[in-house]
XYZ file of C-alpha atoms in Angstrom:
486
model
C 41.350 46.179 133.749
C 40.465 48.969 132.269
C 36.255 47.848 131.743
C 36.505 47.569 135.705
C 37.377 50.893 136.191
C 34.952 52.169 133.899
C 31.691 53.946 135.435
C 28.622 51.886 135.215
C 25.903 54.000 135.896
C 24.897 54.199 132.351
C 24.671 50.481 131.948
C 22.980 49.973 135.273
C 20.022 53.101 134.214
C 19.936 50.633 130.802
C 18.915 47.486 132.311
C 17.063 49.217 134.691
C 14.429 50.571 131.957
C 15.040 47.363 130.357
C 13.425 45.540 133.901
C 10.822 48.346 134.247
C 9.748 47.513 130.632
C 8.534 44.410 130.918
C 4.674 43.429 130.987
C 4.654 42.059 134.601
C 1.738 39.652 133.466
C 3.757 37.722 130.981
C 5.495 34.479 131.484
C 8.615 36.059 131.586
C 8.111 38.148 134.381
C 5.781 35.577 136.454
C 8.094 32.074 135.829
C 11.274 33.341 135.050
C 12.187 36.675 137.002
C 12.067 36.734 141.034
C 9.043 37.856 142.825
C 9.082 42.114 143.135
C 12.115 41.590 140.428
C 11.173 45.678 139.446
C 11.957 47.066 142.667
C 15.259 44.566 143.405
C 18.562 46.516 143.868
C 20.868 46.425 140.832
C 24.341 45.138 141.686
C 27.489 45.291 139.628
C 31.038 44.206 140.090
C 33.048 45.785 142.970
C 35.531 45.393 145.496
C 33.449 41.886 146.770
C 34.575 40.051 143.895
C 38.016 40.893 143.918
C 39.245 38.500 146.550
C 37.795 35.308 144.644
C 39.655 36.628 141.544
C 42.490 36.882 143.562
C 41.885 33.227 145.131
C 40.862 31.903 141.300
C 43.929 33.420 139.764
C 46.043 32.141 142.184
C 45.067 28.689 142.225
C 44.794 28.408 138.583
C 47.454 31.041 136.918
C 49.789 31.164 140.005
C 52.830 29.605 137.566
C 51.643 32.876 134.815
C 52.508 35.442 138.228
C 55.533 33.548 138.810
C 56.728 33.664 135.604
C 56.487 37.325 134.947
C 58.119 37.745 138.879
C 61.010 35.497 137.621
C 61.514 37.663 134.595
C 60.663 40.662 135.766
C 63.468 42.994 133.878
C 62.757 41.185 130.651
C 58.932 41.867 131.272
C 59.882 45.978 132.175
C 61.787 46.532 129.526
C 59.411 44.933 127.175
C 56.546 47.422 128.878
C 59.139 50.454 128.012
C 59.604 49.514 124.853
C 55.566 51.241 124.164
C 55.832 53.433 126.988
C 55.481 57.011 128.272
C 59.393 57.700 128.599
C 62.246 55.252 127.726
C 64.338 53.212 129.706
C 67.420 55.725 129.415
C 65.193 58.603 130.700
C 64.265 56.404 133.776
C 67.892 55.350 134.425
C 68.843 58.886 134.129
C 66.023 59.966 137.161
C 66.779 56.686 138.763
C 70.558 58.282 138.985
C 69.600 61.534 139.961
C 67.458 60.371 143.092
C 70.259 57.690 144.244
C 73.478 58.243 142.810
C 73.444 55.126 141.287
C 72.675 53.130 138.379
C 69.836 50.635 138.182
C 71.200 47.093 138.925
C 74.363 48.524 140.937
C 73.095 47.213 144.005
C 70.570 43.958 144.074
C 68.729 42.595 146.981
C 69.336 38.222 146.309
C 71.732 38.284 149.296
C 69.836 40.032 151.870
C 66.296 39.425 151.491
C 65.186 35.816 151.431
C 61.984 34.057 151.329
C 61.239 31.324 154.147
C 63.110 28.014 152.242
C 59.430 26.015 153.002
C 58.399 28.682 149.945
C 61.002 28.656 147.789
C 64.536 28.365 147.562
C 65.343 30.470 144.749
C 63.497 34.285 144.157
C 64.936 35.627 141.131
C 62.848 38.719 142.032
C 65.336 40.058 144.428
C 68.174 39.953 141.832
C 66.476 41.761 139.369
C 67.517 45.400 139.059
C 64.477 47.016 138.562
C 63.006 45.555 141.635
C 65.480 46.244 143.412
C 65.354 49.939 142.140
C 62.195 49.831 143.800
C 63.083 49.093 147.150
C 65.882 51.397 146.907
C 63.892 54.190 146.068
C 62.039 53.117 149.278
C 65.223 52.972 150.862
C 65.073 56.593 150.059
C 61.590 57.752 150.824
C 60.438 55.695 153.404
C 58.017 57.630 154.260
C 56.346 57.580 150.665
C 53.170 55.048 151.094
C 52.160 54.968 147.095
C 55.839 53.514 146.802
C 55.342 51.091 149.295
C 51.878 50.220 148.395
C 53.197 49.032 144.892
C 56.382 47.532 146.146
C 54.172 45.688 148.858
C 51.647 44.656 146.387
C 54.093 43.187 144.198
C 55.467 41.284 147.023
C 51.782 39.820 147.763
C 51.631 37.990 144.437
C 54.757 36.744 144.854
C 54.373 34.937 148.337
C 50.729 34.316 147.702
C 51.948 32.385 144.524
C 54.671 30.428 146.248
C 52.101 29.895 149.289
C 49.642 28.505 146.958
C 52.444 26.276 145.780
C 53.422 25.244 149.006
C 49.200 24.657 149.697
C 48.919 22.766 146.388
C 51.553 20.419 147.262
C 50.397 19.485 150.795
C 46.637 18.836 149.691
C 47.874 16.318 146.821
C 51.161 14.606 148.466
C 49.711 15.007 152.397
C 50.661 11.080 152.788
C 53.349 10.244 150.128
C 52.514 6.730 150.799
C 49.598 5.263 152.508
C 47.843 1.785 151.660
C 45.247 1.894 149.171
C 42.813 -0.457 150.767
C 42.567 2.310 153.728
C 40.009 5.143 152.488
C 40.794 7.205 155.255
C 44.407 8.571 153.674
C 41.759 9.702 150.772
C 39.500 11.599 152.917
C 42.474 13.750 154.583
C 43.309 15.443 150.990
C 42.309 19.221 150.659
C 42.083 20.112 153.862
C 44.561 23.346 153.515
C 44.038 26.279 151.988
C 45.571 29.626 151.739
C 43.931 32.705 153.569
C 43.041 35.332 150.514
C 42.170 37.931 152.364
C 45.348 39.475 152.328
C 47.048 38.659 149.546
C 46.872 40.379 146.144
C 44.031 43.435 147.682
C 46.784 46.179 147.218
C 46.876 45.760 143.985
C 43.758 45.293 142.989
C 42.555 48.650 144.753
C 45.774 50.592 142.918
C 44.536 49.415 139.806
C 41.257 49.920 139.970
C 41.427 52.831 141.866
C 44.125 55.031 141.158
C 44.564 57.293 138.027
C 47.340 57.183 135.934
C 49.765 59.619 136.597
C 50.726 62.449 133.664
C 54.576 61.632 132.916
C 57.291 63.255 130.463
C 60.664 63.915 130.371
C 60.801 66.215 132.913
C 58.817 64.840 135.816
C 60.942 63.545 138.674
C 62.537 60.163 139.389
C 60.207 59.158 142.214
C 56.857 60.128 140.274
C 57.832 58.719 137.594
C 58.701 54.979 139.047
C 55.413 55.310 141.145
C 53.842 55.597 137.708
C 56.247 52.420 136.214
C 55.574 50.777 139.216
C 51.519 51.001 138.863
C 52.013 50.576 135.333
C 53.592 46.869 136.088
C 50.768 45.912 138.408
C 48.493 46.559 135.759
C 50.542 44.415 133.099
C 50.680 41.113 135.812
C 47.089 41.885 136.569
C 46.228 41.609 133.006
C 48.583 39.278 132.162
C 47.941 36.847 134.944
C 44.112 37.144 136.036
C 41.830 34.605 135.863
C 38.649 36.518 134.677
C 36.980 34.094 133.406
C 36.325 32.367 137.204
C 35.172 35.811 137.766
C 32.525 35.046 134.776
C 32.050 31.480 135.409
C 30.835 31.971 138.955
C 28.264 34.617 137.276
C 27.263 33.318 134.169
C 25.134 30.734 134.804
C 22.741 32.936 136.361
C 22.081 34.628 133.441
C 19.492 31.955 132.785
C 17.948 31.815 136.389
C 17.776 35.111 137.852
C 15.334 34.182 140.659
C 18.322 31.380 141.781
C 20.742 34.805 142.498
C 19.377 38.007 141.082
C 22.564 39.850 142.648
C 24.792 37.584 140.612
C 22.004 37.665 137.618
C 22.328 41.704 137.576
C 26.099 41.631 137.756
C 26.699 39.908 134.788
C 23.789 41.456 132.378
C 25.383 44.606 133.755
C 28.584 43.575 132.846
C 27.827 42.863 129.171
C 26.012 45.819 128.957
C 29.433 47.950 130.042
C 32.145 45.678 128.301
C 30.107 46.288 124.882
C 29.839 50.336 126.017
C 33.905 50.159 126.269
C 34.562 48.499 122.974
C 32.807 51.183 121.455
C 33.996 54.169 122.875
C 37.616 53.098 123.403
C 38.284 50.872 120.218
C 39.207 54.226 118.504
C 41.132 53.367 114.927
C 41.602 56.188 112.736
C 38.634 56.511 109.627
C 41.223 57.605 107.079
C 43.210 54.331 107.696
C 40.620 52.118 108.395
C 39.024 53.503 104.592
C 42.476 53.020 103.132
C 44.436 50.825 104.925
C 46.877 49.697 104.987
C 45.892 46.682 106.679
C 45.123 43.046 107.185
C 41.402 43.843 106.185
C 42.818 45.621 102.976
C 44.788 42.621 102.216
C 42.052 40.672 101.803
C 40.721 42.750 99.124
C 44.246 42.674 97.480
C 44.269 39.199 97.133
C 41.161 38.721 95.313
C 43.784 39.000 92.279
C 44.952 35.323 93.162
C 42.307 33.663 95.299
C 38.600 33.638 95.552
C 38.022 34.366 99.260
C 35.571 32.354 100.553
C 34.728 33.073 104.350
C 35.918 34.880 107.176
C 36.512 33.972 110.361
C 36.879 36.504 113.570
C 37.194 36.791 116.963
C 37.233 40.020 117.451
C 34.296 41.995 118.632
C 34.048 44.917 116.426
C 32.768 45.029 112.922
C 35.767 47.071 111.343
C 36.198 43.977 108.917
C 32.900 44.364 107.296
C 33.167 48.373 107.137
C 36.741 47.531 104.773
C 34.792 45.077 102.568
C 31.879 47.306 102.022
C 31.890 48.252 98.422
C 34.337 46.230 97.002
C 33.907 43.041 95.021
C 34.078 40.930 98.106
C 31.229 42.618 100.237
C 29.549 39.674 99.995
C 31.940 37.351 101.552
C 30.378 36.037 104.628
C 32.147 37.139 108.075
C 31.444 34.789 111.070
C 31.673 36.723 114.277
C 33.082 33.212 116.473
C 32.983 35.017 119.646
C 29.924 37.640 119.194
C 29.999 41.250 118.011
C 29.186 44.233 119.444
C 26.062 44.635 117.152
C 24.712 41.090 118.582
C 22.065 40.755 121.386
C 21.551 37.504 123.507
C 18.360 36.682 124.953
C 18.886 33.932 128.096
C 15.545 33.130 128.693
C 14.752 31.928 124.848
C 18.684 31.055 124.466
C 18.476 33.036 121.070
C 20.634 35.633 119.282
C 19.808 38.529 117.552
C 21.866 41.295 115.434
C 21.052 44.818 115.692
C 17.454 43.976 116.772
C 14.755 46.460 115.971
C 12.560 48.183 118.861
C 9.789 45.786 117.490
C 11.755 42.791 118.176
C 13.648 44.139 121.580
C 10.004 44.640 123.165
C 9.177 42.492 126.296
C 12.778 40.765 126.397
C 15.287 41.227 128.048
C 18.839 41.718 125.886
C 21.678 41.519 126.615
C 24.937 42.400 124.669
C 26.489 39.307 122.911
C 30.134 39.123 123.541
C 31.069 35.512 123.992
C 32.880 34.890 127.025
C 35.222 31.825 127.280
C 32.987 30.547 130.208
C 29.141 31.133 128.413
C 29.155 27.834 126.707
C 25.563 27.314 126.971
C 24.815 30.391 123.996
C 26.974 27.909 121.865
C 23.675 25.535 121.869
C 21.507 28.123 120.325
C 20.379 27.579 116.485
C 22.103 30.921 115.383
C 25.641 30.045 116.615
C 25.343 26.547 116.118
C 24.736 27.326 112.711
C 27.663 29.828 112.380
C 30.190 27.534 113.295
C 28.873 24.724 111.340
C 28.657 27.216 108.187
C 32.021 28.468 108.281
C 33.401 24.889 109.364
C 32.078 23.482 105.711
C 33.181 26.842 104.106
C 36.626 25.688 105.587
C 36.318 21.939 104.074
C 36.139 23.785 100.684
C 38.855 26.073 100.290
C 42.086 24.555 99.096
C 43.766 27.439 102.010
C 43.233 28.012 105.508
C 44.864 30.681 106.706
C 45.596 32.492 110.462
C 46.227 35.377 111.277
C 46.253 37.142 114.846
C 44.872 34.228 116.529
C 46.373 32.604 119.608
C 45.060 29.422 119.952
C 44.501 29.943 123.678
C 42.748 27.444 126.221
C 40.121 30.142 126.880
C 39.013 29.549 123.328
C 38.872 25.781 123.017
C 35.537 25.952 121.323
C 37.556 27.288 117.985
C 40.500 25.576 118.567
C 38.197 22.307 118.732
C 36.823 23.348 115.100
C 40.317 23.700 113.571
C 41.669 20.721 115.146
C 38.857 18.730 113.597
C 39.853 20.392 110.427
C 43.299 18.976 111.003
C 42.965 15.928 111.981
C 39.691 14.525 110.401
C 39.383 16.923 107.052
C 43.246 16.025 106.565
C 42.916 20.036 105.672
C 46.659 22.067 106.439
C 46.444 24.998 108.144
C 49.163 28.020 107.171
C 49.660 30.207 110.348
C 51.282 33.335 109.821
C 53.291 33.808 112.896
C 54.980 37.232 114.069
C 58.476 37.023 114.518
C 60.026 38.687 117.331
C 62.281 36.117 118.615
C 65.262 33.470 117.777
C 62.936 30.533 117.467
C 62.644 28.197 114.247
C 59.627 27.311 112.142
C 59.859 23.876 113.117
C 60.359 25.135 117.362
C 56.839 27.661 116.229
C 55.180 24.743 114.707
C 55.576 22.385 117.884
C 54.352 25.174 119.812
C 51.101 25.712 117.973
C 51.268 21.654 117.466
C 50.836 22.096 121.604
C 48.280 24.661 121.612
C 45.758 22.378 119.320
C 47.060 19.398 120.866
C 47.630 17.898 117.565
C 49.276 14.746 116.887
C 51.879 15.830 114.685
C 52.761 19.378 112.987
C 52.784 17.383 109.447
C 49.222 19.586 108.825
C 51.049 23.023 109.934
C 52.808 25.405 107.847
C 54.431 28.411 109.974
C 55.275 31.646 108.166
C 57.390 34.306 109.734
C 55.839 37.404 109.870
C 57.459 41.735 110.182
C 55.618 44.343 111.520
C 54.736 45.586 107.807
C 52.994 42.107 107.164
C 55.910 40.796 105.308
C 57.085 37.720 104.847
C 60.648 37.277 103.146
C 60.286 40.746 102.130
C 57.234 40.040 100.173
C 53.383 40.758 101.376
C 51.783 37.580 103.191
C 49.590 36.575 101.331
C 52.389 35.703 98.322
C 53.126 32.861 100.413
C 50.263 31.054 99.747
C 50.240 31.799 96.114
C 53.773 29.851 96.062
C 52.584 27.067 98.262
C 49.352 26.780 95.928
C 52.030 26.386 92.835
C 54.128 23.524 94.340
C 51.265 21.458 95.189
């Protein structure tokens, strides 16, 4: 949330000289760009877009809001655990203002949701919400409060409503005979009025600071900051961004189609690769000594001859560990783009760290893969990437992850290691961080599920602590003792 909030004027003045640049007699500016394209307004992402994020995030994450509604303690106190003041601080203030302790009085007996929504709202009977609407209780007349508390209550009926929506388009006649189109053309015919439904938040978000908290700041302050701080996690946790980029990206190759749509997203890239920069902030002591997952990898030269890398990550901090060591020549594949590549649409090349020579007459934009921009996947440069590190990967005797999620966003990678899996009969050895009750073989069916693999016989889970231990011993030890029993 934070790139949205960020000013853009910089990246808009940058693509601006980037338009004004180019020789309006070549065939980029007379087939490709619109007609006048140098004097076209430049638009960027606003307040328009935010009720089809809403409307695409419903739709298609409604069950992610409705999970972290249902556990909404367990999802607080996990936010407190890395926050500004602790939970007992809070319950102290929380006191002070009402007399009473959080959870002493819960709302699941006198608020309830129409039964056509839902018949069970575990969000009433959880004590921090209804700390909330106590506090309200209190200060009725305080509209930040209610702003959050009704924002908060947006997601949760527009979630069930969507639910409720869902249901009627695809079970509007539970039976109907199947020689009779007509049943067939009656699907989809509700839908759910967005207009009103997640906004609140969205404008808190995006448009109110964060509040300056300690110790000392009182009760109600401090919960209006908790309670913004919470909208922020569910927006994060639960937004579909990438129908925000899908319904964008695709103009990147055909401005004249939508050059509002076509400016948007260039500016975009432009902004999110201007934020990664500045705000990526790692300490240059610890990133020259470690320790760290980078270091490791220098460590274990001792025992294995590292072969390739494989990232996701944006930055380049991998490469700036390396440097001068004896494995600075181990090839790093940047899988979803870096923040020193460049992406030309209209030739559907990439470029890294292009010189002035090279940028001349183009237009560039910043290379961060999004989940949606399948199409630079078909240019020679990636395709060659993943095709490079794919064989690097069907001659190691390891494969090991680390930090990676397998998520659906990134099926293009999950799609290489699954091949790796199932075709290259290759075993991968996920290192896994433990901070819960489950077993390896409960962890391996999980990631099993994530590459939708046919068995977990090709997956070895190890349990990971915050100092990169396994079983007391670094990670990477592991694999030394599952090279020596096979």
């Amino acid at each position: 949330m934070d790139i949205f909030r960020t000013s853009n004027e910089e990246d808009k003045e940058i693509f601006r000289k980037k338009i004004h640049s180019i020789d309006r007699m070549s065939q980029l500016a007379t087939q490709w760009l619109p007609d006048n394209y140098a004097n076209k307004r430049l638009n960027v992402f606003g307040k328009g877009e935010f009720e089809g994020l809403i409307a695409s995030s419903l739709e298609n994450r409604r069950q992610n809001i409705l999970n972290y509604l249902n556990n909404f303690d367990e999802n607080v106190l996990v936010l407190l655990s890395d926050w500004t003041v602790t939970d007992n601080i809070i319950n102290s203030k929380f006191t002070e203002e009402t007399e009473e302790q959080i959870g002493q009085k819960r709302y699941s007996q006198t608020i309830r949701l129409n039964e056509k929504l839902a018949t069970q709202v575990p969000l009433f009977d959880s004590a921090y919400f209804s700390a909330f609407l106590r506090l309200l209780q209190i200060h009725p007349q305080d509209r930040y409060l209610k702003r959050i508390i009704r924002a908060i209550l947006e997601l949760l009926v527009g979630a069930f409503g969507q639910n409720l929506v869902s249901q009627l388009n695809e079970e509007l006649f539970t039976q109907a005979p199947d020689e009779i189109s007509v049943f067939d053309d009656l699907t989809g015919i509700f839908s759910l009025n967005y207009q009103g439904v997640g906004q609140t938040g969205m404008e808190i978000i995006i448009e109110e600071q964060p509040i300056e908290i300690d110790d000392t700041t009182e009760g109600i302050t401090i919960f209006k900051e908790l309670g913004r701080s919470i909208l922020e996690d569910i927006y994060c946790q639960a937004m579909d961004y990438q129908s925000l980029i899908d319904s964008h990206f695709r103009y990147l190759y055909n401005p004249k189609a939508h050059w509002a749509k076509f400016s948007r997203i260039a500016i975009f890239l432009h902004t999110v690769q201007r934020y990664i920069i500045e705000n990526v902030n790692i300490d240059a002591q610890r990133l020259k000594d470690g320790p760290g997952y980078y270091h490791d990898l220098i460590d274990l030269q001792e025992e294995f001859n590292l072969i390739a890398v494989g990232t996701t990550n944006y930055n380049n901090f991998v490469k700036q560990v390396i440097k001068g060591t004896s494995i600075e020549q181990t090839p790093v594949y940047h899988l979803n783009g870096s923040v020193n590549d460049y992406y030309d649409p209209y030739k559907n090349e990439i470029l890294t760290i292009p010189s002035a020579i090279e940028e001349e007459g183009r237009i560039l934009v910043p290379f961060m893969f999004t989940q949606s921009g399948v199409k630079p996947l078909t240019s020679v440069e990636m395709s060659r990437k993943y095709v490079e590190l794919y064989d690097h990967f069907i001659d190691s005797d390891i494969i090991s992850v680390i930090g990676y999620g397998f998520n659906s966003d990134d099926g293009h990678i999950n799609g290489l290691f699954r091949s790796l899996v199932e075709k290259e009969n290759k075993k991968l050895y996920i290192f896994h961080y433990k901070d819960s009750n489950e077993t390896n073989t409960q962890i391996e069916r999980y990631y099993q599920e994530k590459l939708r693999l046919n068995s977990t016989s090709n997956i070895k889970v190890f349990l990971m602590d915050k100092q990169r231990n396994v079983n007391d011993e670094i990670w990477f030890n592991s694999l030394v003792k599952e090279l020596v029993m096979s």
